[in-house]
mmCIF file of C-alpha atoms in Angstrom:
data_model
loop_
_atom_site.group_PDB
_atom_site.id
_atom_site.type_symbol
_atom_site.label_atom_id
_atom_site.label_comp_id
_atom_site.label_asym_id
_atom_site.label_seq_id
_atom_site.Cartn_x
_atom_site.Cartn_y
_atom_site.Cartn_z
ATOM 1 C CA MET A 1 36.101 85.174 92.585
ATOM 2 C CA ALA A 2 34.754 88.638 91.799
ATOM 3 C CA SER A 3 35.671 91.487 94.084
ATOM 4 C CA LEU A 4 33.432 94.385 95.042
ATOM 5 C CA GLY A 5 34.676 97.978 94.838
ATOM 6 C CA THR A 6 34.480 101.251 93.038
ATOM 7 C CA ASN A 7 36.085 101.994 89.688
ATOM 8 C CA ILE A 8 39.036 104.264 90.530
ATOM 9 C CA ILE A 9 40.822 106.133 87.730
ATOM 10 C CA GLU A 10 44.591 106.186 87.799
ATOM 11 C CA PHE A 11 45.897 109.624 88.788
ATOM 12 C CA GLU A 12 48.298 109.711 85.808
ATOM 13 C CA THR A 13 45.333 110.217 83.441
ATOM 14 C CA PHE A 14 44.766 113.728 84.809
ATOM 15 C CA LYS A 15 46.948 116.759 84.611
ATOM 16 C CA VAL A 16 46.192 119.714 86.880
ATOM 17 C CA PHE A 17 48.196 122.921 86.468
ATOM 18 C CA PRO A 18 49.291 125.212 87.887
ATOM 19 C CA ASN A 19 49.153 123.705 91.302
ATOM 20 C CA PRO A 20 49.447 125.688 93.566
ATOM 21 C CA THR A 21 47.547 128.470 91.849
ATOM 22 C CA GLN A 22 46.493 132.066 92.536
ATOM 23 C CA ASN A 23 43.555 132.224 90.064
ATOM 24 C CA VAL A 24 42.634 129.110 88.086
ATOM 25 C CA TRP A 25 43.432 125.423 87.818
ATOM 26 C CA ASN A 26 43.421 123.802 84.411
ATOM 27 C CA VAL A 27 42.338 120.150 84.317
ATOM 28 C CA ASN A 28 43.256 117.929 81.342
ATOM 29 C CA ALA A 29 41.789 114.457 81.261
ATOM 30 C CA ASN A 30 43.627 113.300 78.125
ATOM 31 C CA LYS A 31 41.052 111.161 76.185
ATOM 32 C CA GLN A 32 38.348 111.051 78.890
ATOM 33 C CA VAL A 33 35.311 113.292 79.151
ATOM 34 C CA LEU A 34 35.048 115.150 82.430
ATOM 35 C CA ASN A 35 31.404 114.706 83.449
ATOM 36 C CA SER A 36 31.605 116.693 86.674
ATOM 37 C CA ILE A 37 34.076 118.257 89.045
ATOM 38 C CA GLN A 38 33.179 119.024 92.635
ATOM 39 C CA ILE A 39 35.526 121.144 94.721
ATOM 40 C CA PHE A 40 35.559 120.657 98.522
ATOM 41 C CA ASP A 41 37.337 122.669 101.223
ATOM 42 C CA ILE A 42 39.405 121.040 103.946
ATOM 43 C CA LEU A 43 36.270 120.688 106.177
ATOM 44 C CA GLY A 44 34.407 118.787 103.418
ATOM 45 C CA LYS A 45 32.076 121.599 102.425
ATOM 46 C CA GLN A 46 31.452 121.739 98.672
ATOM 47 C CA VAL A 47 32.496 125.152 97.359
ATOM 48 C CA LEU A 48 32.282 124.722 93.615
ATOM 49 C CA SER A 49 30.606 122.387 91.108
ATOM 50 C CA LEU A 50 31.249 122.110 87.375
ATOM 51 C CA ASN A 51 29.865 119.956 84.549
ATOM 52 C CA PRO A 52 32.390 120.540 81.747
ATOM 53 C CA GLU A 53 31.374 117.601 79.461
ATOM 54 C CA THR A 54 34.767 117.886 77.733
ATOM 55 C CA ASN A 55 38.310 116.624 78.303
ATOM 56 C CA ASN A 56 39.609 120.042 79.456
ATOM 57 C CA ALA A 57 38.224 122.255 82.218
ATOM 58 C CA VAL A 58 39.120 125.499 83.929
ATOM 59 C CA ILE A 59 38.360 125.791 87.635
ATOM 60 C CA ASP A 60 38.096 129.430 88.668
ATOM 61 C CA ALA A 61 39.593 129.820 92.188
ATOM 62 C CA THR A 62 39.576 133.597 92.336
ATOM 63 C CA ASN A 63 36.727 133.670 94.903
ATOM 64 C CA LEU A 64 38.261 130.903 97.077
ATOM 65 C CA SER A 65 40.240 131.564 100.218
ATOM 66 C CA ASN A 66 43.891 130.453 100.264
ATOM 67 C CA GLY A 67 44.322 126.850 101.415
ATOM 68 C CA LEU A 68 43.934 123.185 100.528
ATOM 69 C CA TYR A 69 41.031 121.905 98.428
ATOM 70 C CA PHE A 70 40.028 118.531 97.032
ATOM 71 C CA ALA A 71 38.526 117.996 93.575
ATOM 72 C CA LYS A 72 36.352 114.954 92.942
ATOM 73 C CA VAL A 73 36.556 114.345 89.179
ATOM 74 C CA ASN A 74 33.948 112.079 87.587
ATOM 75 C CA THR A 75 34.237 110.469 84.106
ATOM 76 C CA ASP A 76 32.522 107.565 82.432
ATOM 77 C CA ARG A 77 35.348 105.356 83.580
ATOM 78 C CA GLY A 78 34.972 106.221 87.301
ATOM 79 C CA SER A 79 36.077 108.903 89.674
ATOM 80 C CA SER A 80 39.246 110.267 91.282
ATOM 81 C CA THR A 81 40.103 112.826 93.921
ATOM 82 C CA LEU A 82 42.788 115.428 93.323
ATOM 83 C CA LYS A 83 44.491 117.683 95.856
ATOM 84 C CA LEU A 84 44.505 121.396 94.935
ATOM 85 C CA ILE A 85 46.318 124.296 96.591
ATOM 86 C CA LYS A 86 45.231 127.940 96.379
ATOM 87 C CA LYS A 87 47.870 130.570 97.268
#
């Protein structure tokens, strides 16, 4: 029996550093291409959007307020959500 669902990427395939950060987060997707990264604040408002089209990306957080953010990372294999902290 086939099951319905979304293709979720395992978290271990991504490395985000430094986290927490004061200025930038570096995202490394190992051998996957990062198609898009959307950053949302704690209220769900999108505050940044990137289309890196590479396996490494830099998220500039210098203009963001301190707090908790969520990054929705999309690749050809699916999507994953990462928790980011800005100090």
